[in-house]
Tab-separated table of C-alpha atoms in Angstrom:
chain	number	residue	atom	x	y	z
A	1	UNK	CA	218.522	91.353	156.923
A	2	UNK	CA	215.926	94.007	157.610
A	3	UNK	CA	215.698	97.467	156.221
A	4	UNK	CA	213.512	100.198	157.971
A	5	UNK	CA	212.414	103.493	156.333
A	6	UNK	CA	211.810	106.870	158.141
A	7	UNK	CA	211.959	110.519	157.079
A	8	UNK	CA	213.450	113.817	158.310
A	9	UNK	CA	212.699	117.532	158.314
A	10	UNK	CA	212.751	119.486	155.109
A	11	UNK	CA	213.392	123.097	154.383
A	12	UNK	CA	214.755	125.603	152.055
A	13	UNK	CA	217.645	127.908	152.902
A	14	UNK	CA	216.928	131.586	152.981
A	15	UNK	CA	219.824	133.701	151.513
A	16	UNK	CA	219.885	137.500	151.657
A	17	UNK	CA	221.353	139.553	148.667
A	18	UNK	CA	224.563	140.007	150.448
A	19	UNK	CA	225.434	136.167	150.151
A	20	UNK	CA	226.381	134.245	147.114
A	21	UNK	CA	223.593	132.901	145.208
A	22	UNK	CA	221.963	129.476	146.468
A	23	UNK	CA	222.754	128.048	143.228
A	24	UNK	CA	226.608	128.786	143.608
A	25	UNK	CA	226.440	127.623	147.182
A	26	UNK	CA	224.939	124.367	146.159
A	27	UNK	CA	227.471	123.800	143.305
A	28	UNK	CA	230.401	124.668	145.907
A	29	UNK	CA	228.882	122.186	148.437
A	30	UNK	CA	228.652	119.568	146.031
A	31	UNK	CA	232.190	119.902	144.755
A	32	UNK	CA	233.278	119.921	148.405
A	33	UNK	CA	231.200	116.673	149.125
A	34	UNK	CA	232.658	114.961	146.288
A	35	UNK	CA	236.307	115.993	147.151
A	36	UNK	CA	235.709	114.771	150.676
A	37	UNK	CA	233.936	111.556	149.512
A	38	UNK	CA	237.007	110.865	147.115
A	39	UNK	CA	239.480	111.060	150.075
A	40	UNK	CA	237.490	108.304	151.821
A	41	UNK	CA	237.008	105.876	148.921
A	42	UNK	CA	239.820	103.493	148.324
A	43	UNK	CA	240.158	102.353	144.878
A	44	UNK	CA	238.760	99.012	145.488
A	45	UNK	CA	236.298	99.650	148.159
A	46	UNK	CA	233.004	99.893	146.280
A	47	UNK	CA	234.112	98.657	142.915
A	48	UNK	CA	237.238	98.695	140.700
A	49	UNK	CA	238.251	102.178	139.927
A	50	UNK	CA	235.839	103.854	142.324
A	51	UNK	CA	237.134	107.198	142.082
A	52	UNK	CA	237.139	108.973	138.617
A	53	UNK	CA	238.066	112.392	139.840
A	54	UNK	CA	235.372	113.791	137.853
A	55	UNK	CA	232.272	115.786	139.282
A	56	UNK	CA	229.349	114.514	137.576
A	57	UNK	CA	226.818	117.547	137.938
A	58	UNK	CA	223.839	115.224	136.686
A	59	UNK	CA	224.492	112.473	139.027
A	60	UNK	CA	221.652	113.442	141.655
A	61	UNK	CA	219.371	114.334	138.752
A	62	UNK	CA	220.022	110.889	137.273
A	63	UNK	CA	219.528	108.930	140.564
A	64	UNK	CA	216.296	110.448	141.294
A	65	UNK	CA	214.917	110.048	137.523
A	66	UNK	CA	215.845	106.456	138.422
A	67	UNK	CA	213.916	106.629	141.554
A	68	UNK	CA	210.792	107.860	139.768
A	69	UNK	CA	210.984	104.745	137.480
A	70	UNK	CA	211.413	102.481	140.671
A	71	UNK	CA	208.403	104.413	142.118
A	72	UNK	CA	206.096	103.549	139.296
A	73	UNK	CA	207.249	100.033	139.094
A	74	UNK	CA	206.793	99.598	142.840
A	75	UNK	CA	203.383	101.272	142.721
A	76	UNK	CA	202.427	98.921	140.071
A	77	UNK	CA	203.664	95.838	141.938
A	78	UNK	CA	202.006	96.625	145.124
A	79	UNK	CA	198.658	97.374	143.433
A	80	UNK	CA	198.776	93.989	141.654
A	81	UNK	CA	199.790	92.256	144.951
A	82	UNK	CA	196.904	93.840	146.812
A	83	UNK	CA	194.094	94.545	144.321
A	84	UNK	CA	191.001	96.422	145.566
A	85	UNK	CA	192.884	97.682	148.636
A	86	UNK	CA	194.047	101.272	149.468
A	87	UNK	CA	197.685	101.523	148.771
A	88	UNK	CA	200.328	103.775	150.669
A	89	UNK	CA	204.204	103.289	150.905
A	90	UNK	CA	207.166	105.402	150.569
A	91	UNK	CA	209.161	104.788	147.463
A	92	UNK	CA	211.972	107.112	148.746
A	93	UNK	CA	212.519	104.952	151.780
A	94	UNK	CA	212.453	101.735	149.946
A	95	UNK	CA	214.749	103.061	147.351
A	96	UNK	CA	217.225	104.364	149.917
A	97	UNK	CA	217.216	101.001	151.727
A	98	UNK	CA	217.902	99.164	148.615
A	99	UNK	CA	220.676	101.511	147.818
A	100	UNK	CA	222.477	100.561	150.892
A	101	UNK	CA	222.352	96.917	149.941
A	102	UNK	CA	223.482	97.895	146.620
A	103	UNK	CA	226.582	99.604	147.801
A	104	UNK	CA	227.731	96.309	149.580
A	105	UNK	CA	226.490	94.008	146.649
A	106	UNK	CA	228.849	92.275	144.153
A	107	UNK	CA	228.599	90.372	140.972
A	108	UNK	CA	225.171	89.072	140.042
A	109	UNK	CA	223.483	90.615	143.130
A	110	UNK	CA	225.026	93.910	142.205
A	111	UNK	CA	223.871	93.732	138.517
A	112	UNK	CA	220.371	92.770	139.517
A	113	UNK	CA	219.973	95.740	141.977
A	114	UNK	CA	221.395	98.208	139.570
A	115	UNK	CA	218.961	97.138	137.096
A	116	UNK	CA	215.970	97.396	139.590
A	117	UNK	CA	217.125	100.804	140.902
A	118	UNK	CA	217.615	101.938	137.388
A	119	UNK	CA	221.334	102.751	137.795
A	120	UNK	CA	222.466	102.067	134.227
A	121	UNK	CA	223.500	105.892	133.926
A	122	UNK	CA	226.271	105.324	136.534
A	123	UNK	CA	229.941	104.323	135.191
A	124	UNK	CA	230.861	103.304	138.753
A	125	UNK	CA	229.424	102.906	142.136
A	126	UNK	CA	231.365	105.975	143.076
A	127	UNK	CA	228.889	107.968	140.771
A	128	UNK	CA	225.899	106.443	142.706
A	129	UNK	CA	227.545	107.194	146.154
A	130	UNK	CA	228.412	110.780	145.053
A	131	UNK	CA	224.800	111.409	144.236
A	132	UNK	CA	223.541	109.710	147.402
A	133	UNK	CA	225.790	111.994	149.551
A	134	UNK	CA	224.839	115.156	147.786
A	135	UNK	CA	221.222	114.334	148.273
A	136	UNK	CA	221.634	113.568	152.150
A	137	UNK	CA	223.442	116.776	152.590
A	138	UNK	CA	221.246	119.031	150.537
A	139	UNK	CA	218.093	117.588	152.325
A	140	UNK	CA	219.798	118.065	155.690
A	141	UNK	CA	220.423	121.659	154.822
A	142	UNK	CA	217.044	122.293	153.512
A	143	UNK	CA	215.503	121.041	156.741
A	144	UNK	CA	216.981	123.654	158.891
A	145	UNK	CA	214.285	126.291	158.211
A	146	UNK	CA	211.012	124.994	156.766
A	147	UNK	CA	207.528	124.835	157.583
A	148	UNK	CA	207.371	121.476	155.813
A	149	UNK	CA	208.804	118.570	157.724
A	150	UNK	CA	210.501	115.728	155.725
A	151	UNK	CA	212.968	113.488	157.562
A	152	UNK	CA	214.861	110.577	156.120
A	153	UNK	CA	217.540	108.531	157.958
A	154	UNK	CA	219.430	105.322	156.955
A	155	UNK	CA	221.132	102.857	159.295
A	156	UNK	CA	223.313	100.015	159.025
A	157	UNK	CA	223.155	97.660	162.194
A	158	UNK	CA	225.907	95.108	162.135
A	159	UNK	CA	226.712	92.445	164.762
A	160	UNK	CA	230.096	92.618	166.509
A	161	UNK	CA	231.069	89.462	164.788
A	162	UNK	CA	230.969	90.881	161.385
A	163	UNK	CA	234.209	92.450	160.324
A	164	UNK	CA	233.121	95.406	158.368
A	165	UNK	CA	235.707	96.611	155.898
A	166	UNK	CA	237.500	99.721	157.121
A	167	UNK	CA	236.742	101.670	153.941
A	168	UNK	CA	232.785	100.963	154.494
A	169	UNK	CA	233.167	102.140	157.963
A	170	UNK	CA	234.629	105.303	156.626
A	171	UNK	CA	231.983	105.692	153.943
A	172	UNK	CA	229.031	104.946	156.278
A	173	UNK	CA	230.312	106.439	159.471
A	174	UNK	CA	227.095	108.266	160.115
A	175	UNK	CA	224.948	105.245	159.127
A	176	UNK	CA	226.792	102.432	160.734
A	177	UNK	CA	225.962	101.003	164.277
A	178	UNK	CA	226.891	97.889	166.157
A	179	UNK	CA	224.219	95.874	167.735
A	180	UNK	CA	224.588	92.589	169.612
A	181	UNK	CA	222.133	90.282	168.137
A	182	UNK	CA	223.621	87.136	169.566
A	183	UNK	CA	223.442	88.529	173.190
A	184	UNK	CA	219.932	89.378	173.150
A	185	UNK	CA	217.988	89.523	169.915
A	186	UNK	CA	214.926	90.833	171.449
A	187	UNK	CA	216.661	93.676	173.154
A	188	UNK	CA	218.295	94.434	169.552
A	189	UNK	CA	214.723	94.315	168.122
A	190	UNK	CA	213.672	96.668	170.739
A	191	UNK	CA	216.456	99.190	169.829
A	192	UNK	CA	215.598	99.180	166.224
A	193	UNK	CA	211.908	99.681	166.976
A	194	UNK	CA	212.506	102.521	169.120
A	195	UNK	CA	214.884	104.138	166.398
A	196	UNK	CA	212.055	103.779	163.826
A	197	UNK	CA	209.492	105.200	166.271
A	198	UNK	CA	211.701	108.099	167.267
A	199	UNK	CA	212.357	109.044	163.645
A	200	UNK	CA	208.646	108.738	162.729
A	201	UNK	CA	207.679	110.725	165.805
A	202	UNK	CA	205.694	107.861	167.255
A	203	UNK	CA	203.631	106.994	163.956
A	204	UNK	CA	205.344	103.724	163.146
A	205	UNK	CA	205.722	101.372	166.219
A	206	UNK	CA	206.897	97.880	166.529
A	207	UNK	CA	207.908	97.501	162.802
A	208	UNK	CA	209.804	94.384	163.797
A	209	UNK	CA	207.527	91.846	165.401
A	210	UNK	CA	208.545	89.507	168.218
A	211	UNK	CA	210.969	86.644	166.675
A	212	UNK	CA	211.951	88.800	163.579
A	213	UNK	CA	215.616	88.761	164.836
A	214	UNK	CA	217.676	85.858	166.119
A	215	UNK	CA	221.060	85.238	167.621
A	216	UNK	CA	222.179	84.535	164.050
A	217	UNK	CA	221.151	87.756	162.546
A	218	UNK	CA	224.148	89.741	161.297
A	219	UNK	CA	222.925	92.875	159.890
A	220	UNK	CA	219.814	95.036	159.581
A	221	UNK	CA	219.618	97.560	156.801
A	222	UNK	CA	217.092	100.349	157.667
A	223	UNK	CA	215.535	103.624	156.319
A	224	UNK	CA	212.925	105.422	157.933
A	225	UNK	CA	210.892	108.523	156.752
A	226	UNK	CA	208.505	110.960	158.145
A	227	UNK	CA	206.588	113.820	156.564
A	228	UNK	CA	204.167	116.478	157.980
A	229	UNK	CA	203.072	119.544	155.743
A	230	UNK	CA	200.284	121.921	156.175
A	231	UNK	CA	198.284	122.949	153.046
A	232	UNK	CA	199.382	126.319	151.676
A	233	UNK	CA	195.909	127.124	151.784
A	234	UNK	CA	193.883	125.264	154.422
A	235	UNK	CA	190.227	123.524	153.950
A	236	UNK	CA	187.589	125.090	156.260
A	237	UNK	CA	186.476	122.297	158.516
A	238	UNK	CA	182.877	123.866	158.542
A	239	UNK	CA	182.689	123.014	154.801
A	240	UNK	CA	183.534	119.329	155.495
A	241	UNK	CA	180.375	117.086	154.874
A	242	UNK	CA	179.378	113.636	154.603
A	243	UNK	CA	179.173	112.674	150.932
A	244	UNK	CA	179.133	109.516	148.843
A	245	UNK	CA	182.290	107.830	147.767
A	246	UNK	CA	182.095	105.496	144.802
A	247	UNK	CA	184.696	102.805	145.267
A	248	UNK	CA	182.992	100.905	142.464
A	249	UNK	CA	179.918	100.760	140.534
A	250	UNK	CA	178.505	98.284	143.277
A	251	UNK	CA	180.166	99.727	146.405
A	252	UNK	CA	179.531	103.209	147.880
A	253	UNK	CA	180.384	104.641	151.160
A	254	UNK	CA	179.950	107.733	153.070
A	255	UNK	CA	183.134	109.772	153.693
A	256	UNK	CA	184.022	113.215	155.341
A	257	UNK	CA	184.412	115.058	152.193
A	258	UNK	CA	186.487	118.356	152.427
A	259	UNK	CA	185.716	121.344	150.086
A	260	UNK	CA	187.474	124.253	148.955
A	261	UNK	CA	187.559	126.755	146.059
A	262	UNK	CA	190.958	128.094	145.006
A	263	UNK	CA	193.353	128.536	142.479
A	264	UNK	CA	195.520	125.386	141.734
A	265	UNK	CA	197.576	124.030	139.044
A	266	UNK	CA	195.333	121.786	136.862
A	267	UNK	CA	195.702	119.796	133.648
A	268	UNK	CA	193.664	117.402	131.641
A	269	UNK	CA	196.236	114.977	130.373
A	270	UNK	CA	195.030	112.975	127.537
A	271	UNK	CA	197.971	110.566	127.514
A	272	UNK	CA	197.306	109.427	131.154
A	273	UNK	CA	193.742	109.853	130.531
A	274	UNK	CA	193.220	111.664	133.854
A	275	UNK	CA	192.951	115.137	135.528
A	276	UNK	CA	196.027	116.176	137.414
A	277	UNK	CA	195.956	118.587	140.306
A	278	UNK	CA	198.702	119.985	142.532
A	279	UNK	CA	197.843	120.913	146.032
A	280	UNK	CA	200.861	122.688	147.465
A	281	UNK	CA	202.128	122.493	151.074
A	282	UNK	CA	202.976	125.551	152.933
A	283	UNK	CA	206.333	127.123	152.390
A	284	UNK	CA	208.497	129.434	150.266
A	285	UNK	CA	207.581	128.482	146.623
A	286	UNK	CA	206.006	125.167	145.531
A	287	UNK	CA	208.809	122.814	146.710
A	288	UNK	CA	206.577	119.882	147.852
A	289	UNK	CA	203.046	119.236	146.684
A	290	UNK	CA	200.236	116.532	146.757
A	291	UNK	CA	199.672	115.473	143.192
A	292	UNK	CA	196.348	113.913	142.585
A	293	UNK	CA	195.636	111.827	139.497
A	294	UNK	CA	191.967	111.488	138.940
A	295	UNK	CA	190.953	109.109	136.218
A	296	UNK	CA	187.380	108.877	134.754
A	297	UNK	CA	185.026	106.618	136.718
A	298	UNK	CA	185.125	103.746	134.175
A	299	UNK	CA	185.963	99.993	134.961
A	300	UNK	CA	189.603	100.402	133.825
A	301	UNK	CA	190.185	104.072	134.439
A	302	UNK	CA	192.633	103.551	137.456
A	303	UNK	CA	194.524	100.688	135.657
A	304	UNK	CA	194.911	102.664	132.510
A	305	UNK	CA	196.605	105.498	134.376
A	306	UNK	CA	198.975	103.244	136.220
A	307	UNK	CA	199.915	101.511	132.836
A	308	UNK	CA	200.847	104.943	131.373
A	309	UNK	CA	202.271	106.463	134.426
A	310	UNK	CA	206.033	107.081	134.056
A	311	UNK	CA	208.638	109.915	134.843
A	312	UNK	CA	208.025	111.366	131.408
A	313	UNK	CA	204.330	111.374	131.529
A	314	UNK	CA	204.260	112.736	135.052
A	315	UNK	CA	206.478	115.512	134.206
A	316	UNK	CA	204.548	116.310	131.045
A	317	UNK	CA	201.507	116.576	133.149
A	318	UNK	CA	202.895	118.869	135.599
A	319	UNK	CA	204.347	121.050	132.797
A	320	UNK	CA	201.070	121.206	131.237
A	321	UNK	CA	199.361	122.410	134.377
A	322	UNK	CA	197.903	125.939	134.323
A	323	UNK	CA	196.535	127.946	137.489
A	324	UNK	CA	192.908	128.304	137.475
A	325	UNK	CA	190.108	128.480	139.982
A	326	UNK	CA	189.080	125.008	140.923
A	327	UNK	CA	185.978	123.601	142.956
A	328	UNK	CA	187.949	121.076	144.736
A	329	UNK	CA	186.592	118.206	146.872
A	330	UNK	CA	188.922	115.619	148.747
A	331	UNK	CA	188.066	112.987	151.177
A	332	UNK	CA	189.523	113.344	154.589
A	333	UNK	CA	191.175	109.972	155.338
A	334	UNK	CA	193.908	108.127	157.313
A	335	UNK	CA	195.091	104.501	157.054
A	336	UNK	CA	198.152	102.349	157.737
A	337	UNK	CA	199.532	99.579	155.557
A	338	UNK	CA	202.269	96.937	156.160
A	339	UNK	CA	203.795	94.987	153.206
A	340	UNK	CA	205.924	91.768	153.067
A	341	UNK	CA	208.218	93.038	150.468
A	342	UNK	CA	210.236	90.046	149.334
A	343	UNK	CA	207.745	88.744	146.872
A	344	UNK	CA	207.045	92.335	145.464
A	345	UNK	CA	210.714	93.050	145.186
A	346	UNK	CA	211.568	89.674	143.597
A	347	UNK	CA	208.866	90.366	140.898
A	348	UNK	CA	210.518	93.720	140.234
A	349	UNK	CA	213.834	92.017	139.580
A	350	UNK	CA	216.122	92.428	142.617
A	351	UNK	CA	217.555	89.045	141.776
A	352	UNK	CA	218.901	86.699	144.445
A	353	UNK	CA	219.198	89.559	147.166
A	354	UNK	CA	217.189	87.551	149.643
A	355	UNK	CA	218.454	84.094	148.630
A	356	UNK	CA	221.393	82.120	149.873
A	357	UNK	CA	223.241	82.747	146.645
A	358	UNK	CA	223.479	86.527	147.155
A	359	UNK	CA	226.885	88.284	147.229
A	360	UNK	CA	227.196	91.012	149.720
A	361	UNK	CA	230.940	90.855	150.188
A	362	UNK	CA	231.171	94.525	149.737
A	363	UNK	CA	230.446	94.791	153.365
A	364	UNK	CA	232.685	92.247	154.586
A	365	UNK	CA	235.260	89.724	153.034
A	366	UNK	CA	235.405	87.534	156.178
A	367	UNK	CA	231.745	86.675	156.862
A	368	UNK	CA	228.918	85.452	154.574
A	369	UNK	CA	226.107	88.128	154.953
A	370	UNK	CA	222.692	87.192	153.742
A	371	UNK	CA	219.269	89.010	153.949
A	372	UNK	CA	216.284	87.088	154.767
A	373	UNK	CA	213.174	89.392	154.725
A	374	UNK	CA	212.098	92.901	154.013
A	375	UNK	CA	209.189	94.627	155.592
A	376	UNK	CA	207.621	98.163	154.905
A	377	UNK	CA	205.155	99.901	156.988
A	378	UNK	CA	203.658	103.315	156.078
A	379	UNK	CA	200.927	105.495	157.550
A	380	UNK	CA	198.929	108.680	156.201
A	381	UNK	CA	196.645	111.175	157.434
A	382	UNK	CA	195.150	113.839	155.239
A	383	UNK	CA	192.711	116.426	156.938
A	384	UNK	CA	191.822	120.105	156.592
A	385	UNK	CA	195.235	121.295	158.022
A	386	UNK	CA	197.411	119.094	155.653
A	387	UNK	CA	199.052	115.624	155.465
A	388	UNK	CA	201.178	113.514	157.842
A	389	UNK	CA	202.973	110.546	156.723
A	390	UNK	CA	205.564	107.994	157.974
A	391	UNK	CA	207.106	104.838	156.608
A	392	UNK	CA	209.541	102.276	157.675
A	393	UNK	CA	211.060	99.457	155.617
A	394	UNK	CA	212.866	96.512	156.932
A	395	UNK	CA	214.853	94.288	154.775
A	396	UNK	CA	215.466	90.753	156.483
A	397	UNK	CA	183.400	102.748	136.386
A	398	UNK	CA	180.976	104.244	136.642
A	399	UNK	CA	180.124	107.709	137.719
A	400	UNK	CA	181.987	110.594	136.190
A	401	UNK	CA	183.810	113.324	138.215
A	402	UNK	CA	182.467	115.892	135.599
A	403	UNK	CA	185.331	115.280	133.171
A	404	UNK	CA	184.016	117.816	130.539
A	405	UNK	CA	184.245	120.464	133.554
A	406	UNK	CA	187.754	120.605	134.743
A	407	UNK	CA	186.885	123.408	136.988
A	408	UNK	CA	185.168	120.688	139.195
A	409	UNK	CA	187.798	118.373	140.588
A	410	UNK	CA	185.674	115.926	142.929
A	411	UNK	CA	187.823	113.151	144.210
A	412	UNK	CA	184.491	110.911	144.809
A	413	UNK	CA	185.973	107.752	143.313
A	414	UNK	CA	189.474	106.023	143.418
A	415	UNK	CA	192.494	108.138	142.636
A	416	UNK	CA	196.331	108.046	142.727
A	417	UNK	CA	198.219	110.508	144.919
A	418	UNK	CA	201.786	111.386	145.204
A	419	UNK	CA	203.751	113.497	147.756
A	420	UNK	CA	206.138	115.021	145.400
A	421	UNK	CA	209.508	117.025	145.893
A	422	UNK	CA	209.829	119.275	142.914
A	423	UNK	CA	213.360	120.306	143.637
A	424	UNK	CA	214.733	116.942	144.151
A	425	UNK	CA	212.255	115.451	141.550
A	426	UNK	CA	211.686	112.727	144.061
A	427	UNK	CA	208.384	110.970	144.849
A	428	UNK	CA	208.548	110.808	148.730
A	429	UNK	CA	205.265	108.852	149.178
A	430	UNK	CA	202.695	107.245	146.970
A	431	UNK	CA	199.320	105.902	147.476
A	432	UNK	CA	196.035	104.752	145.975
A	433	UNK	CA	192.774	105.754	147.652
A	434	UNK	CA	189.775	103.351	146.912
A	435	UNK	CA	187.550	104.330	149.904
A	436	UNK	CA	187.224	104.104	153.763
A	437	UNK	CA	186.613	100.366	153.751
A	438	UNK	CA	189.461	99.192	151.319
């Protein structure tokens, strides 16, 4: 089984005074979605006593607080698996692909995924499905009229021989597709690759290499994500100059360093031991921004930040930020990363998901479904105009940056960056930049 991740367009709905408040409309939408979902879920489809009949208004918030914990754990795991390298991935995409697996998991496989995805807040799978559906519909609504693009798409590709439970067909009507792997596995691979390429607007190509699928492939779980955002206040290309980037005390490189003076939310967070800066993307209000965590240029500065980073410390740093004039310097960069996720996810505690003992009987009661591999590919480009990012996952010290003068925020040594959705409280993409040659 493989999972692929892409992203979708993101926006905020503009409402005039004559319409009900956006908050009321959102609440009505949530209640309607839960009621509609309840009519589709049979009492034994996802788990016993699926439908509680109670709308949990905190379900989506709980889901994405868990996603933040998952993000931090995945960032730490990838960083340890690829030390001294640049890091970039979409935790949002990976989280969604694993959610699809969770909805079909049973027994020990379900329990391990619930633990890895931080779903302990949910009394039943229906609570998780409720939050998932609300997020999908809210993001589609927000994408209708925005200058910022964020697209996320989920797919379940099943072989015709797999008798998918009728209730799962109802629940995943939009996500489910039949693909004949046995007849022509290479054609099936091409279909999935083209779907990923289409959702990511050509940024992620050939996620599945030749031979990835076979006639015995039964299912591919896929999520793909695409993001494109222009800075609310763009950098002047005329000010971009070659400057030194200090990857370590022994290694320096020249980079195209963008420069700008302007007002940004900034905090010097003592708990994280880092300067924190928000660079907003264009749009009505700060809904999505690039958050940079800049540690001191010391041998363990970056590791210390990663050790202390969690949803609470991140939110505290954002809350502590104040708007002030900042002399900002940020490297212009682009790079692409591809990860074999199975060993990384197993170290994070997904249990036997990719082993022969896994139980995915929630999808089908007549066929044994097994996942064999998981691949994640992500690409980021940051320039004077803004950021473009795409990702797909397939499941089958040193020199100081003037720490005593927070008005100067010079990213001339390794830093962490997050593309963060403030409204959903979701980390869409995350990375570590260590220099142009890493």
